[in-house]
Coordinates of N, CA, C and O in Angstrom, one line a residue:
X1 N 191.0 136.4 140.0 CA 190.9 135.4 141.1 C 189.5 134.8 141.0 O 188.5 135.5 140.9
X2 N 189.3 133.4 141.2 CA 188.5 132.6 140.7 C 188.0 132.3 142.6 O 188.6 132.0 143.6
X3 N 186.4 132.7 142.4 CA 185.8 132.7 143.5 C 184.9 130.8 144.2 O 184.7 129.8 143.5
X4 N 184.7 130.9 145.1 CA 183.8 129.3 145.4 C 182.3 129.6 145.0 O 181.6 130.5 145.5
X5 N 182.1 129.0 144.3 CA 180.6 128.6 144.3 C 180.2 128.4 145.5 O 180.7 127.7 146.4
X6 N 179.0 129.3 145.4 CA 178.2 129.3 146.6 C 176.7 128.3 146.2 O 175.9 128.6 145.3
X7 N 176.6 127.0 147.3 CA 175.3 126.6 146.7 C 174.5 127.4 147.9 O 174.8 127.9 149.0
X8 N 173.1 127.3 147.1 CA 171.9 128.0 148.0 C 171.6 127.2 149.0 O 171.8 126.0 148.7
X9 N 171.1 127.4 150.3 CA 171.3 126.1 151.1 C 170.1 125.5 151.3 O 169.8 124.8 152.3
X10 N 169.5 125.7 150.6 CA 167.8 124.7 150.4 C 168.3 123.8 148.8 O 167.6 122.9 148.3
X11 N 168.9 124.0 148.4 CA 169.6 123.5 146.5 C 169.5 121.9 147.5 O 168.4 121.3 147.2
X12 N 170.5 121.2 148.6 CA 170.6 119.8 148.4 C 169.1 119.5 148.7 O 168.6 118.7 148.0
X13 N 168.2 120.1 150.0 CA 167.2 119.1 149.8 C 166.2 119.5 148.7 O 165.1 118.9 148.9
X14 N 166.2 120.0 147.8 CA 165.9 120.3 146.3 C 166.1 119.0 145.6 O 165.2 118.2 145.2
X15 N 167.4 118.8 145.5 CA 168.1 117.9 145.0 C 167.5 116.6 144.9 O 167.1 115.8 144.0
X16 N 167.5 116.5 146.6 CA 167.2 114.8 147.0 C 165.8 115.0 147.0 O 165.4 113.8 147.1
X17 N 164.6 115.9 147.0 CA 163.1 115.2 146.7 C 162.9 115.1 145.1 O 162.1 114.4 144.6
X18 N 163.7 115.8 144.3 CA 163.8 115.4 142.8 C 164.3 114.1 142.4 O 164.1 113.7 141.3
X19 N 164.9 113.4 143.1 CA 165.6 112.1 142.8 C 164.6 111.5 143.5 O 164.0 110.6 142.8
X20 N 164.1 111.6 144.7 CA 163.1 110.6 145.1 C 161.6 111.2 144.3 O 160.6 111.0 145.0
X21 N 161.4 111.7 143.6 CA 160.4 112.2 142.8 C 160.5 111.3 140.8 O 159.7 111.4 139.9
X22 N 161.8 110.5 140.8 CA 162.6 110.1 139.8 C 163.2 110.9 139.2 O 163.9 110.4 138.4
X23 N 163.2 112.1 139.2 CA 164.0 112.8 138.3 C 165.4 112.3 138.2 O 165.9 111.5 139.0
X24 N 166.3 112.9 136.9 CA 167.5 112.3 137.3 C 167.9 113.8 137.0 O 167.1 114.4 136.3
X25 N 169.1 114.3 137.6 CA 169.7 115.5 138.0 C 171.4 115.3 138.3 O 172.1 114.4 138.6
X26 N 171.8 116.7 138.0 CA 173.0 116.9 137.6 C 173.2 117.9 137.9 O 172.9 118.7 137.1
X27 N 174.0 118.4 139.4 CA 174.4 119.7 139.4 C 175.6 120.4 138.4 O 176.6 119.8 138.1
X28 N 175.3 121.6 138.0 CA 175.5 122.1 136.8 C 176.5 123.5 137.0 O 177.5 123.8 136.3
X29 N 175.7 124.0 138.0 CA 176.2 125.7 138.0 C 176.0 127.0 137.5 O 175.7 128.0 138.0
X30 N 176.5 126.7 136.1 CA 176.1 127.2 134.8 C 175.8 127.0 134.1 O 176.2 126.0 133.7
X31 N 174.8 128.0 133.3 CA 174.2 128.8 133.7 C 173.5 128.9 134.4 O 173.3 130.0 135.0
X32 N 172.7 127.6 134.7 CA 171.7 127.5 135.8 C 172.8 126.4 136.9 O 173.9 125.9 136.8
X33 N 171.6 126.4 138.2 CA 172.1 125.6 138.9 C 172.2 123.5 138.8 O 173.2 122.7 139.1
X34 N 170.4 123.3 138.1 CA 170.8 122.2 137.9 C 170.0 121.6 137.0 O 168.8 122.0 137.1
X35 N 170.4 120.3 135.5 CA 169.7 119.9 134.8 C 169.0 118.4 135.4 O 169.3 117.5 136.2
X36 N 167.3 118.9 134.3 CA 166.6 117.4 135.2 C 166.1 116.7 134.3 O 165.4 117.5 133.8
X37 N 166.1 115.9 133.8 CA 165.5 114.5 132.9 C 164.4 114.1 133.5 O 164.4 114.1 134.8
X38 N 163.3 113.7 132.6 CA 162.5 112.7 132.9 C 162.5 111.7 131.9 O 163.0 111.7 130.8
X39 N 161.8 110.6 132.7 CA 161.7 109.2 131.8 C 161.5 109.4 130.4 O 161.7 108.5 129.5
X40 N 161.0 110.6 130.2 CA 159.8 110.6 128.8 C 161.1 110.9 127.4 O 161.1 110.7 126.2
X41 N 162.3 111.6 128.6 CA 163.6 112.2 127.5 C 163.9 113.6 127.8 O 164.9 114.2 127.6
X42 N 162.5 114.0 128.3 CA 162.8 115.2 128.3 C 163.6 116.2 129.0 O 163.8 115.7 130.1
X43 N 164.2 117.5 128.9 CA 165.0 117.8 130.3 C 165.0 119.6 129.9 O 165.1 120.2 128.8
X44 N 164.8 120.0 131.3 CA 164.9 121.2 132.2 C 165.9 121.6 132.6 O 166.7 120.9 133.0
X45 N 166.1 123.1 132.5 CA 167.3 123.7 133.9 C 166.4 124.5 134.6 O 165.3 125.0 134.4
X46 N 167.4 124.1 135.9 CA 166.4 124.6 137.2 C 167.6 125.3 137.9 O 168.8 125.0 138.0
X47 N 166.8 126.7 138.5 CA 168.0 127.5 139.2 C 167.6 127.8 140.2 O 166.8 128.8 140.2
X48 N 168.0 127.3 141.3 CA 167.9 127.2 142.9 C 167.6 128.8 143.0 O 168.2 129.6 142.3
X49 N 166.8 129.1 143.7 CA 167.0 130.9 144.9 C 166.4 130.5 146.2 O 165.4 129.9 146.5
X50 N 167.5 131.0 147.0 CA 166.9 130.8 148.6 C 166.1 132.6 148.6 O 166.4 133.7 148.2
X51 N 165.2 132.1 149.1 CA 163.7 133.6 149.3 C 164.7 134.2 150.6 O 164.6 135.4 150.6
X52 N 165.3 133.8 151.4 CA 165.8 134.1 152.9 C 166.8 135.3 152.8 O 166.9 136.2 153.6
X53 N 167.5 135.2 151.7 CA 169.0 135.9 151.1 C 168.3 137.2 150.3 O 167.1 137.2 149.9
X54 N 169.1 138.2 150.2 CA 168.5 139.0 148.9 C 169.2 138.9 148.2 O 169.1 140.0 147.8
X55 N 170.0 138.4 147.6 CA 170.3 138.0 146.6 C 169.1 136.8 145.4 O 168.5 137.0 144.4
X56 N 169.2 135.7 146.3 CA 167.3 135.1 146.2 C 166.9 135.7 145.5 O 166.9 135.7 144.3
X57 N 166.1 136.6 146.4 CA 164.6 137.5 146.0 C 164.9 137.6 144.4 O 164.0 137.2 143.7
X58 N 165.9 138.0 143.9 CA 166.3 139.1 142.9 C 165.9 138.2 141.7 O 165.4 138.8 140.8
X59 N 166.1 136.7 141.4 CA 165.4 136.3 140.6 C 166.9 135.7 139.7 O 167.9 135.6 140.3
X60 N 166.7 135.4 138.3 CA 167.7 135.0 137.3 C 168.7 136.4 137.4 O 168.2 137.4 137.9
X61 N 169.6 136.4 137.2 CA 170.8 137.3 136.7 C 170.8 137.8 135.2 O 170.1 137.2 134.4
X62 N 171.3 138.5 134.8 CA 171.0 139.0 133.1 C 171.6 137.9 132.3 O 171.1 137.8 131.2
X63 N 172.6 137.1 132.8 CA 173.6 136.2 131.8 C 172.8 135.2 132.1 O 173.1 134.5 131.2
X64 N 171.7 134.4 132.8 CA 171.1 133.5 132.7 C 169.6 133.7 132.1 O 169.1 132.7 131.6
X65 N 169.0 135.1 132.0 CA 167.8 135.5 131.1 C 168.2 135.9 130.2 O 167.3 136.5 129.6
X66 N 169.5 135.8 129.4 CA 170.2 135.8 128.3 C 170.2 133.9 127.5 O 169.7 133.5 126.5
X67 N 170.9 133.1 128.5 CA 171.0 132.3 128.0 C 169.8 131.3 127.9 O 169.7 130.4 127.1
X68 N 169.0 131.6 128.7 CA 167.6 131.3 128.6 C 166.6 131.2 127.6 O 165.7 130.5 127.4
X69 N 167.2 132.3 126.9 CA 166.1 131.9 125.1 C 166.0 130.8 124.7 O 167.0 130.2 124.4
X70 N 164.8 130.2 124.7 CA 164.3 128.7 124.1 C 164.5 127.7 125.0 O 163.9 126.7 124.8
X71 N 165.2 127.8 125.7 CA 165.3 127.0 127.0 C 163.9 126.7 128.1 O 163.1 127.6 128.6
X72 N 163.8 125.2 128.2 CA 163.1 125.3 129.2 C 163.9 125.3 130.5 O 165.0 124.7 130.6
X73 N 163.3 126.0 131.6 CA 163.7 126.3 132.8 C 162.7 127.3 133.5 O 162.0 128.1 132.9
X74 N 162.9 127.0 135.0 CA 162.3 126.9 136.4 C 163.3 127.7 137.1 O 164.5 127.5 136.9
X75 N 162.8 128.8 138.1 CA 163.4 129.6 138.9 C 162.5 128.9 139.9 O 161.3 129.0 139.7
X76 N 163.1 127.7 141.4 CA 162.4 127.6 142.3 C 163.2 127.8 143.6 O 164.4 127.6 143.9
X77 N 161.9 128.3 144.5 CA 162.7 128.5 145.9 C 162.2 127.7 147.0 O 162.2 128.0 148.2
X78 N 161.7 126.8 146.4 CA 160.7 125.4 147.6 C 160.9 124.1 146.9 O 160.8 124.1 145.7
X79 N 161.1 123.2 147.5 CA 160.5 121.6 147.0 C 159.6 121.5 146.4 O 159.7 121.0 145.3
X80 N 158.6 121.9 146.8 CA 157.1 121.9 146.0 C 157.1 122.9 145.4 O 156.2 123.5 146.0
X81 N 157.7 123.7 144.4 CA 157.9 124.1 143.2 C 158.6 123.6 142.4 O 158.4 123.5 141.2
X82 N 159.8 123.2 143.0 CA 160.7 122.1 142.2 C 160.0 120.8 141.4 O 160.1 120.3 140.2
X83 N 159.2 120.5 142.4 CA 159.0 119.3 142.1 C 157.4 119.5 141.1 O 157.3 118.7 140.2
X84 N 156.3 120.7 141.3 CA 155.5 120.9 139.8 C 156.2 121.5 138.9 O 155.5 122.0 138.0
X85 N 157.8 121.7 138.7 CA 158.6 121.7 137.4 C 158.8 120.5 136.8 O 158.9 120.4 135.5
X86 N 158.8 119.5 137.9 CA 159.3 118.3 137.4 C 157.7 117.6 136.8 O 157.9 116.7 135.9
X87 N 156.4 117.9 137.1 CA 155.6 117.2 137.1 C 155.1 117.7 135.8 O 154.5 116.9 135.1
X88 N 155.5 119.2 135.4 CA 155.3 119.5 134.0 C 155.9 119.2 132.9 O 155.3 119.1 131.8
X89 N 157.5 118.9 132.9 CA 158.4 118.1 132.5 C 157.4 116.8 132.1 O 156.7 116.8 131.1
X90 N 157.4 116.1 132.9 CA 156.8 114.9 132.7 C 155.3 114.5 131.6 O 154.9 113.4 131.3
X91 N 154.9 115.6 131.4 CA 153.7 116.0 130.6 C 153.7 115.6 129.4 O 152.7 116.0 128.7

């Protein structure tokens, strides 16, 4: 039995200050929650945690710090972390 995705519920305004920040973004799911492009080419996965949940707290899951080798990617739980993911991207 195939369960609903659960988005984190800080993920949409995540979302929308990364697009008004230019990023371009694509919710994803899997592995992570979502990929981000900048102008330069470059691109990121970013994986939403609400700090509120404990589930949150707990960080990547083993299948995402698995698939994570060589991957760039961002565990954020604020806008303003999301968005100095995005500003390093841009680097």
């Amino acid at each position: 039995m195939r369960y609903a995705r659960r988005t984190d519920a800080n993920q949409t305004v995540i979302v929308e200050a990364l697009r008004t920040a230019g990023a371009k973004v694509k919710v994803i799911h899997q592995p992570f929650d979502l990929q981000i492009w900048a102008d330069n080419g470059k691109t990121m996965y970013i994986e939403v945690k609400n700090p509120l949940t404990p589930y949150g707290k707990r960080g990547p899951n083993p299948k995402q710090a698995e698939e994570a080798q060589g991957l760039p990617y961002a565990t954020v739980y604020t806008v303003e972390a999301a968005i100095r993911a995005y500003e390093v991207l841009q680097a």
